[in-house]
Amino acid sequence: MKRVLLIFFGMLCWDASAQTPAVKWFFNVKDMAFGQSAAADIDNDGKFEIVFSTYRNDSTMYVLNGENGTLKWKYNVGGCADAAPLIYDVDKDGDYEIVLAGSCNPKTFCFDADSGFIQWQTPMYGSDSPPSIADLDNDGKLEIIHGQFGGYVISINAENGSVNWNIPVDTSCWVQTAPAIMDVNNDGQLDFIVGTWSFTDTASAIYCYRGDNHALLWKNALPKDVMYHGAAFGDMDKDGKKEITIGDYNAEIYCLNAENGSVNWRDSFPTPYNYIGAPTSLADLDNDGWLDVVICDAYHVRARKHNGGFLWDYTIPNNATAFRGVAIADINNDNVLDVTFGTSKGLVISISGLTGAYIKSFNLAAHYGGVFEVDHAPIIADFDGDGVKDVFVVGGHAEYMVVLMHYRGE
């Protein structure tokens, strides 16, 4: 029977004589895991636990001990769960909870992170949108918001799972992006921004809503194709206000002024079959004091400066793609941030954030001994407390719909 593997490997300090990366542990699951993982010390043992969910033939959320990959607990959520989980103290009781929006089973779950006890579950329309959390209505309590199939964004009261509101962004679309929560106009009130996945050509758009009463602040209809992953945001031009960066399947990247949705700059990469489905990431890659943006446009990873100027382009080898975005961390201790990502051909690659030059890679397909697709963004941390950064990533091989036969009844 075909396996789907989840792999954890150490990203070691790298110099001319450094040891190559090696697998520290792996954990078998029964279907692909898409999106991204989350990590936190949920049991106060001084080490990170890792949380992720799997697709429909496994339909399980797993919580693993980061130091060795042993299972802490798992829960079958009754269907595929594509979106990244959220780890947060949602009820402000001093302990972490895990929030997961179900894709196939249309419920948003809140678990006690340490035990797996379900604190609440809230029906909704189904979602590929990762949840975001903040006190949007200024009542001293937290709200969880995420997009849904059917074109809605839901707000859930985090302490008990009751629905605060459910707004139709565009009912001819899906909202798959994670809501980006920020104060867009510096008025002291949090707002949020989402993009849509339209089933009508050129109908996708970016929307900004006021957080406390979900009034529409602005809409930008420039995107010419769907948007899947959410926006990154920060003060890129140092004007005291936020900018957002987001890409679409027309292979265009937009940097918008968050206060009104106007274009700060935009760029496009219209080579055949290119699209920007991955989330953008912001960081100061060249240590000049300004935020830069990292973009995955299918077959390339690119970096642009705060004003849209060229920084570098990297062509992914073996005609492979990177769909889930990058992790940014200094993995070779040269005081420059680096960019790490997984590919559809099973490579996990690290490149210099300053120049885009290749640093190192690990071939998970070779380790597995066959086709091994990484359709999951890596996360980087010192998971085992040895003082060295590690990379956690999910991948494997699944054949849809043949996979139904492989995993049925297990």
Tab-separated table of C-alpha atoms in Angstrom:
chain	number	residue	atom	x	y	z
A	1	MET	CA	0.000	0.000	0.000
A	2	LYS	CA	1.174	3.514	-0.720
A	3	ARG	CA	2.150	5.631	2.238
A	4	VAL	CA	1.927	9.308	2.901
A	5	LEU	CA	4.789	10.372	5.123
A	6	LEU	CA	5.240	13.352	7.338
A	7	ILE	CA	8.923	14.192	7.652
A	8	PHE	CA	10.873	16.216	10.198
A	9	PHE	CA	14.520	17.032	9.521
A	10	GLY	CA	17.176	19.168	11.109
A	11	MET	CA	18.437	22.256	9.300
A	12	LEU	CA	21.990	22.347	10.584
A	13	CYS	CA	24.470	25.228	10.622
A	14	TRP	CA	25.979	25.372	7.165
A	15	ASP	CA	29.535	26.096	6.076
A	16	ALA	CA	32.014	24.448	3.745
A	17	SER	CA	32.550	21.537	6.119
A	18	ALA	CA	29.074	21.350	7.656
A	19	GLN	CA	27.154	18.139	7.994
A	20	THR	CA	24.332	17.847	5.478
A	21	PRO	CA	20.755	17.987	6.793
A	22	ALA	CA	19.391	14.701	8.094
A	23	VAL	CA	16.005	13.307	9.038
A	24	LYS	CA	15.566	13.368	12.803
A	25	TRP	CA	12.215	11.609	12.861
A	26	PHE	CA	9.167	10.929	10.752
A	27	PHE	CA	5.531	10.153	11.428
A	28	ASN	CA	3.170	8.256	9.137
A	29	VAL	CA	-0.248	9.622	8.266
A	30	LYS	CA	-2.889	8.247	5.909
A	31	ASP	CA	-3.352	11.143	3.515
A	32	MET	CA	-1.788	14.393	2.419
A	33	ALA	CA	-1.646	17.389	4.732
A	34	PHE	CA	-2.001	20.715	2.976
A	35	GLY	CA	-1.568	24.289	4.158
A	36	GLN	CA	0.714	24.806	7.128
A	37	SER	CA	1.422	23.614	10.645
A	38	ALA	CA	1.536	25.583	13.877
A	39	ALA	CA	3.785	25.142	16.904
A	40	ALA	CA	3.819	26.243	20.540
A	41	ASP	CA	4.705	24.874	23.972
A	42	ILE	CA	1.177	23.810	24.823
A	43	ASP	CA	2.007	21.642	27.858
A	44	ASN	CA	4.625	23.885	29.511
A	45	ASP	CA	7.430	21.343	29.201
A	46	GLY	CA	9.804	23.857	27.631
A	47	LYS	CA	9.544	22.307	24.153
A	48	PHE	CA	7.319	22.927	21.173
A	49	GLU	CA	4.420	20.758	20.141
A	50	ILE	CA	3.422	20.713	16.444
A	51	VAL	CA	-0.172	20.787	15.181
A	52	PHE	CA	-1.402	19.989	11.664
A	53	SER	CA	-4.405	18.419	9.936
A	54	THR	CA	-4.872	16.002	7.038
A	55	TYR	CA	-7.067	15.510	4.003
A	56	ARG	CA	-10.275	13.531	3.688
A	57	ASN	CA	-8.934	9.957	3.768
A	58	ASP	CA	-7.389	10.629	7.160
A	59	SER	CA	-9.420	13.663	8.325
A	60	THR	CA	-7.406	13.979	11.514
A	61	MET	CA	-5.773	16.763	13.450
A	62	TYR	CA	-2.501	15.622	15.020
A	63	VAL	CA	-0.559	17.082	17.932
A	64	LEU	CA	3.021	15.781	18.057
A	65	ASN	CA	5.874	16.318	20.476
A	66	GLY	CA	8.346	18.367	18.488
A	67	GLU	CA	11.478	16.875	19.986
A	68	ASN	CA	10.846	13.308	18.815
A	69	GLY	CA	7.649	13.106	16.769
A	70	THR	CA	5.673	11.052	19.265
A	71	LEU	CA	1.924	11.487	19.256
A	72	LYS	CA	0.509	13.615	22.054
A	73	TRP	CA	-3.102	13.323	20.869
A	74	LYS	CA	-5.199	13.291	17.713
A	75	TYR	CA	-8.807	13.873	16.763
A	76	ASN	CA	-10.793	12.894	13.681
A	77	VAL	CA	-12.595	16.065	12.573
A	78	GLY	CA	-15.000	14.199	10.289
A	79	GLY	CA	-13.623	15.367	6.955
A	80	CYS	CA	-10.741	17.131	5.243
A	81	ALA	CA	-9.231	20.160	6.966
A	82	ASP	CA	-7.054	22.150	4.575
A	83	ALA	CA	-6.475	25.335	6.571
A	84	ALA	CA	-3.690	25.924	9.064
A	85	PRO	CA	-4.655	25.631	12.744
A	86	LEU	CA	-4.450	28.509	15.212
A	87	ILE	CA	-2.791	28.067	18.626
A	88	TYR	CA	-3.804	30.781	21.081
A	89	ASP	CA	-5.193	31.362	24.572
A	90	VAL	CA	-8.606	32.190	23.139
A	91	ASP	CA	-10.487	32.442	26.458
A	92	LYS	CA	-7.668	34.145	28.393
A	93	ASP	CA	-7.485	31.451	31.063
A	94	GLY	CA	-3.708	31.045	30.863
A	95	ASP	CA	-3.740	27.871	28.743
A	96	TYR	CA	-3.524	27.408	24.994
A	97	GLU	CA	-6.379	26.306	22.760
A	98	ILE	CA	-6.250	25.082	19.150
A	99	VAL	CA	-8.786	26.415	16.648
A	100	LEU	CA	-9.318	24.562	13.375
A	101	ALA	CA	-11.765	25.380	10.577
A	102	GLY	CA	-13.067	22.250	8.863
A	103	SER	CA	-13.241	22.083	5.073
A	104	CYS	CA	-15.359	18.987	4.403
A	105	ASN	CA	-17.091	18.930	7.794
A	106	PRO	CA	-18.431	22.501	8.059
A	107	LYS	CA	-17.565	23.235	11.671
A	108	THR	CA	-15.018	25.396	13.452
A	109	PHE	CA	-13.483	23.474	16.359
A	110	CYS	CA	-11.850	24.764	19.530
A	111	PHE	CA	-9.775	22.212	21.458
A	112	ASP	CA	-7.996	22.414	24.775
A	113	ALA	CA	-4.454	22.219	23.394
A	114	ASP	CA	-2.965	20.027	26.108
A	115	SER	CA	-5.719	17.417	26.426
A	116	GLY	CA	-7.652	17.528	23.139
A	117	PHE	CA	-10.958	18.169	24.901
A	118	ILE	CA	-13.406	19.987	22.606
A	119	GLN	CA	-14.348	23.260	24.279
A	120	TRP	CA	-16.797	24.200	21.523
A	121	GLN	CA	-17.644	23.539	17.887
A	122	THR	CA	-19.551	25.974	15.695
A	123	PRO	CA	-21.397	25.139	12.460
A	124	MET	CA	-20.436	27.220	9.416
A	125	TYR	CA	-20.289	26.813	5.605
A	126	GLY	CA	-16.928	25.027	5.347
A	127	SER	CA	-13.570	26.704	4.959
A	128	ASP	CA	-10.079	26.634	3.515
A	129	SER	CA	-9.364	29.935	5.299
A	130	PRO	CA	-7.077	29.812	8.346
A	131	PRO	CA	-8.606	31.519	11.396
A	132	SER	CA	-7.365	34.877	12.684
A	133	ILE	CA	-8.003	36.217	16.189
A	134	ALA	CA	-8.264	39.643	17.866
A	135	ASP	CA	-10.631	41.760	19.968
A	136	LEU	CA	-12.433	43.300	17.010
A	137	ASP	CA	-15.445	44.754	18.831
A	138	ASN	CA	-13.547	46.219	21.791
A	139	ASP	CA	-15.437	44.244	24.441
A	140	GLY	CA	-12.283	42.931	26.117
A	141	LYS	CA	-12.833	39.455	24.664
A	142	LEU	CA	-11.418	37.811	21.566
A	143	GLU	CA	-13.176	37.044	18.307
A	144	ILE	CA	-12.116	34.424	15.745
A	145	ILE	CA	-12.752	35.242	12.085
A	146	HIS	CA	-12.201	33.245	8.924
A	147	GLY	CA	-13.523	33.021	5.382
A	148	GLN	CA	-15.956	30.387	4.167
A	149	PHE	CA	-17.230	28.668	1.085
A	150	GLY	CA	-20.237	30.562	-0.197
A	151	GLY	CA	-18.436	33.890	0.044
A	152	TYR	CA	-18.906	34.664	3.750
A	153	VAL	CA	-16.674	35.722	6.617
A	154	ILE	CA	-17.753	34.528	10.064
A	155	SER	CA	-16.955	36.052	13.454
A	156	ILE	CA	-17.067	33.628	16.390
A	157	ASN	CA	-16.863	34.632	20.046
A	158	ALA	CA	-13.713	32.841	21.152
A	159	GLU	CA	-14.726	32.153	24.747
A	160	ASN	CA	-17.804	30.045	23.914
A	161	GLY	CA	-18.110	29.542	20.135
A	162	SER	CA	-21.252	31.627	19.678
A	163	VAL	CA	-21.579	33.411	16.346
A	164	ASN	CA	-21.116	37.157	16.512
A	165	TRP	CA	-21.862	37.824	12.841
A	166	ASN	CA	-21.667	36.213	9.402
A	167	ILE	CA	-21.272	38.656	6.504
A	168	PRO	CA	-21.629	37.975	2.771
A	169	VAL	CA	-18.529	39.329	1.042
A	170	ASP	CA	-19.591	38.014	-2.375
A	171	THR	CA	-21.907	35.009	-2.547
A	172	SER	CA	-20.722	34.168	-6.071
A	173	CYS	CA	-17.248	33.548	-4.614
A	174	TRP	CA	-15.394	31.674	-1.935
A	175	VAL	CA	-13.294	33.441	0.681
A	176	GLN	CA	-10.214	31.242	1.088
A	177	THR	CA	-7.679	33.803	2.272
A	178	ALA	CA	-6.849	34.181	5.946
A	179	PRO	CA	-8.242	37.513	7.211
A	180	ALA	CA	-5.413	40.008	7.723
A	181	ILE	CA	-6.251	41.952	10.905
A	182	MET	CA	-4.755	45.425	11.381
A	183	ASP	CA	-5.713	49.031	12.062
A	184	VAL	CA	-5.651	50.188	8.443
A	185	ASN	CA	-6.123	53.934	9.028
A	186	ASN	CA	-4.653	54.457	12.501
A	187	ASP	CA	-8.005	55.364	14.075
A	188	GLY	CA	-7.562	52.952	16.992
A	189	GLN	CA	-10.026	50.423	15.584
A	190	LEU	CA	-8.912	47.045	14.198
A	191	ASP	CA	-10.007	46.198	10.655
A	192	PHE	CA	-9.575	43.140	8.433
A	193	ILE	CA	-8.803	42.411	4.776
A	194	VAL	CA	-9.747	39.365	2.673
A	195	GLY	CA	-9.530	38.400	-0.980
A	196	THR	CA	-11.997	36.297	-2.973
A	197	TRP	CA	-11.910	33.233	-5.201
A	198	SER	CA	-14.472	34.051	-7.858
A	199	PHE	CA	-16.160	31.600	-10.219
A	200	THR	CA	-16.789	34.442	-12.652
A	201	ASP	CA	-13.884	35.691	-14.759
A	202	THR	CA	-12.318	38.931	-13.452
A	203	ALA	CA	-14.781	39.161	-10.533
A	204	SER	CA	-12.306	38.507	-7.724
A	205	ALA	CA	-11.509	41.455	-5.472
A	206	ILE	CA	-9.819	42.542	-2.243
A	207	TYR	CA	-12.095	43.824	0.527
A	208	CYS	CA	-11.391	45.782	3.711
A	209	TYR	CA	-13.905	45.869	6.581
A	210	ARG	CA	-14.062	47.756	9.849
A	211	GLY	CA	-13.657	45.275	12.683
A	212	ASP	CA	-16.296	46.382	15.174
A	213	ASN	CA	-19.292	46.708	12.823
A	214	HIS	CA	-17.957	44.976	9.656
A	215	ALA	CA	-18.751	48.021	7.527
A	216	LEU	CA	-17.019	47.931	4.132
A	217	LEU	CA	-14.177	50.470	4.104
A	218	TRP	CA	-12.932	49.821	0.579
A	219	LYS	CA	-12.855	47.333	-2.269
A	220	ASN	CA	-10.144	46.889	-4.893
A	221	ALA	CA	-11.243	45.011	-8.029
A	222	LEU	CA	-7.861	45.069	-9.809
A	223	PRO	CA	-7.117	41.308	-9.445
A	224	LYS	CA	-7.845	39.508	-12.705
A	225	ASP	CA	-7.978	36.038	-11.213
A	226	VAL	CA	-8.638	34.168	-7.975
A	227	MET	CA	-6.761	34.611	-4.691
A	228	TYR	CA	-6.129	31.642	-2.416
A	229	HIS	CA	-3.672	32.476	0.362
A	230	GLY	CA	-3.865	35.631	2.387
A	231	ALA	CA	-2.041	38.951	2.497
A	232	ALA	CA	1.084	39.931	4.406
A	233	PHE	CA	1.214	43.416	5.849
A	234	GLY	CA	3.589	45.939	7.355
A	235	ASP	CA	4.719	49.542	6.995
A	236	MET	CA	6.797	49.018	3.868
A	237	ASP	CA	7.324	52.657	2.913
A	238	LYS	CA	7.704	54.029	6.466
A	239	ASP	CA	4.794	56.441	6.165
A	240	GLY	CA	3.301	55.337	9.472
A	241	LYS	CA	0.584	53.279	7.755
A	242	LYS	CA	0.364	49.648	6.715
A	243	GLU	CA	0.722	48.233	3.230
A	244	ILE	CA	-0.502	44.780	2.195
A	245	THR	CA	0.949	42.402	-0.401
A	246	ILE	CA	-1.104	39.697	-2.072
A	247	GLY	CA	-0.904	37.728	-5.322
A	248	ASP	CA	-3.447	36.261	-7.724
A	249	TYR	CA	-3.622	33.428	-10.236
A	250	ASN	CA	-2.960	35.934	-13.032
A	251	ALA	CA	0.614	35.973	-11.655
A	252	GLU	CA	0.340	39.546	-10.424
A	253	ILE	CA	1.524	40.841	-7.097
A	254	TYR	CA	-0.195	43.862	-5.546
A	255	CYS	CA	1.183	46.151	-2.876
A	256	LEU	CA	-1.776	48.208	-1.674
A	257	ASN	CA	-2.052	51.047	0.810
A	258	ALA	CA	-4.126	49.484	3.573
A	259	GLU	CA	-5.902	52.708	4.521
A	260	ASN	CA	-7.769	53.003	1.204
A	261	GLY	CA	-6.810	50.123	-1.096
A	262	SER	CA	-4.924	52.290	-3.565
A	263	VAL	CA	-1.949	50.799	-5.388
A	264	ASN	CA	1.473	51.457	-3.914
A	265	TRP	CA	3.088	49.307	-6.580
A	266	ARG	CA	2.366	46.162	-8.572
A	267	ASP	CA	4.331	43.660	-10.626
A	268	SER	CA	3.490	40.719	-12.866
A	269	PHE	CA	5.216	37.520	-13.935
A	270	PRO	CA	3.162	36.458	-16.985
A	271	THR	CA	5.251	33.518	-18.194
A	272	PRO	CA	3.180	30.485	-19.255
A	273	TYR	CA	1.494	28.559	-16.438
A	274	ASN	CA	2.693	30.923	-13.710
A	275	TYR	CA	0.343	31.947	-10.923
A	276	ILE	CA	0.678	33.291	-7.398
A	277	GLY	CA	-1.281	31.008	-5.119
A	278	ALA	CA	1.142	31.038	-2.202
A	279	PRO	CA	1.058	33.578	0.606
A	280	THR	CA	3.495	36.470	0.386
A	281	SER	CA	5.983	37.030	3.207
A	282	LEU	CA	7.567	40.269	4.460
A	283	ALA	CA	11.010	40.578	6.058
A	284	ASP	CA	14.116	42.753	5.856
A	285	LEU	CA	16.131	40.384	3.681
A	286	ASP	CA	19.054	42.682	2.853
A	287	ASN	CA	19.480	44.358	6.276
A	288	ASP	CA	18.799	47.843	4.921
A	289	GLY	CA	16.049	48.615	7.441
A	290	TRP	CA	13.182	48.262	4.934
A	291	LEU	CA	10.732	45.385	4.540
A	292	ASP	CA	11.066	43.248	1.411
A	293	VAL	CA	8.506	40.809	0.006
A	294	VAL	CA	8.980	37.153	-0.980
A	295	ILE	CA	6.698	35.810	-3.713
A	296	CYS	CA	6.220	32.244	-4.988
A	297	ASP	CA	4.867	32.312	-8.537
A	298	ALA	CA	4.678	28.550	-9.108
A	299	TYR	CA	8.075	27.824	-10.717
A	300	HIS	CA	10.039	30.646	-9.088
A	301	VAL	CA	10.683	32.221	-5.720
A	302	ARG	CA	11.229	35.973	-6.066
A	303	ALA	CA	12.110	38.850	-3.782
A	304	ARG	CA	11.198	42.479	-4.341
A	305	LYS	CA	12.230	45.529	-2.351
A	306	HIS	CA	9.848	47.699	-0.349
A	307	ASN	CA	9.170	49.867	-3.398
A	308	GLY	CA	8.809	46.993	-5.857
A	309	GLY	CA	12.412	47.152	-7.021
A	310	PHE	CA	14.206	43.967	-8.021
A	311	LEU	CA	16.088	42.064	-5.328
A	312	TRP	CA	16.440	38.555	-6.775
A	313	ASP	CA	14.706	35.723	-8.647
A	314	TYR	CA	15.296	32.015	-8.027
A	315	THR	CA	14.171	29.341	-10.487
A	316	ILE	CA	13.046	26.185	-8.692
A	317	PRO	CA	14.981	23.182	-10.069
A	318	ASN	CA	13.532	20.142	-11.845
A	319	ASN	CA	10.555	22.106	-13.196
A	320	ALA	CA	9.024	21.905	-9.714
A	321	THR	CA	6.629	24.316	-8.031
A	322	ALA	CA	6.234	25.861	-4.574
A	323	PHE	CA	2.608	26.554	-3.683
A	324	ARG	CA	2.419	27.016	0.096
A	325	GLY	CA	4.916	29.783	0.675
A	326	VAL	CA	8.187	30.097	2.550
A	327	ALA	CA	9.662	30.180	6.033
A	328	ILE	CA	12.152	32.961	6.737
A	329	ALA	CA	14.970	32.505	9.253
A	330	ASP	CA	18.762	32.715	9.392
A	331	ILE	CA	19.664	29.059	8.914
A	332	ASN	CA	23.456	29.461	8.469
A	333	ASN	CA	24.216	31.989	11.234
A	334	ASP	CA	25.536	34.735	8.957
A	335	ASN	CA	23.124	37.343	10.366
A	336	VAL	CA	21.189	37.428	7.114
A	337	LEU	CA	17.681	36.013	6.863
A	338	ASP	CA	17.260	33.057	4.523
A	339	VAL	CA	14.264	31.632	2.665
A	340	THR	CA	13.247	27.968	3.007
A	341	PHE	CA	10.477	26.218	1.067
A	342	GLY	CA	9.295	22.818	-0.146
A	343	THR	CA	8.687	21.781	-3.753
A	344	SER	CA	6.366	19.509	-5.682
A	345	LYS	CA	9.316	17.221	-6.507
A	346	GLY	CA	10.228	16.590	-2.874
A	347	LEU	CA	13.098	19.014	-2.331
A	348	VAL	CA	13.269	21.305	0.673
A	349	ILE	CA	15.497	24.199	-0.341
A	350	SER	CA	17.143	27.073	1.522
A	351	ILE	CA	18.380	30.131	-0.365
A	352	SER	CA	20.004	33.356	0.773
A	353	GLY	CA	17.549	36.124	1.552
A	354	LEU	CA	20.149	38.673	0.478
A	355	THR	CA	21.026	37.299	-2.959
A	356	GLY	CA	18.733	34.346	-3.688
A	357	ALA	CA	21.795	32.125	-3.960
A	358	TYR	CA	21.407	28.414	-3.188
A	359	ILE	CA	22.539	27.420	0.311
A	360	LYS	CA	21.460	23.800	0.700
A	361	SER	CA	18.634	21.359	0.179
A	362	PHE	CA	17.364	17.979	1.291
A	363	ASN	CA	15.826	15.472	-1.115
A	364	LEU	CA	12.824	13.989	0.665
A	365	ALA	CA	11.817	12.047	-2.452
A	366	ALA	CA	15.143	10.210	-2.378
A	367	HIS	CA	14.783	9.565	1.344
A	368	TYR	CA	11.277	8.227	0.797
A	369	GLY	CA	12.288	6.218	-2.254
A	370	GLY	CA	9.622	7.471	-4.647
A	371	VAL	CA	7.352	10.343	-5.569
A	372	PHE	CA	7.131	12.736	-2.639
A	373	GLU	CA	5.272	16.024	-3.050
A	374	VAL	CA	5.640	18.823	-0.500
A	375	ASP	CA	2.397	20.805	-0.561
A	376	HIS	CA	2.872	22.256	2.895
A	377	ALA	CA	4.740	25.341	4.113
A	378	PRO	CA	7.653	24.547	6.429
A	379	ILE	CA	8.036	25.972	9.907
A	380	ILE	CA	11.413	26.621	11.546
A	381	ALA	CA	12.251	26.461	15.247
A	382	ASP	CA	14.532	24.659	17.681
A	383	PHE	CA	12.091	21.831	18.318
A	384	ASP	CA	14.355	19.583	20.386
A	385	GLY	CA	16.156	22.206	22.471
A	386	ASP	CA	19.663	21.499	21.163
A	387	GLY	CA	20.332	25.094	20.132
A	388	VAL	CA	20.095	24.373	16.407
A	389	LYS	CA	17.257	25.457	14.148
A	390	ASP	CA	15.137	22.651	12.712
A	391	VAL	CA	12.622	22.488	9.888
A	392	PHE	CA	9.296	20.690	10.088
A	393	VAL	CA	7.498	19.947	6.831
A	394	VAL	CA	4.751	17.658	5.568
A	395	GLY	CA	4.787	15.738	2.316
A	396	GLY	CA	4.059	12.451	0.651
A	397	HIS	CA	2.456	10.727	-2.283
A	398	ALA	CA	-1.271	10.420	-2.829
A	399	GLU	CA	-3.218	9.358	-5.903
A	400	TYR	CA	-6.693	10.848	-6.143
A	401	MET	CA	-9.101	9.225	-6.437
A	402	VAL	CA	-7.130	5.976	-6.234
A	403	VAL	CA	-6.116	7.011	-2.733
A	404	LEU	CA	-9.657	6.162	-1.597
A	405	MET	CA	-8.906	2.510	-2.260
A	406	HIS	CA	-5.504	2.645	-0.571
A	407	TYR	CA	-6.746	4.053	2.713
A	408	ARG	CA	-10.285	2.748	2.994
A	409	GLY	CA	-11.027	1.013	6.271
A	410	GLU	CA	-7.807	1.948	8.020
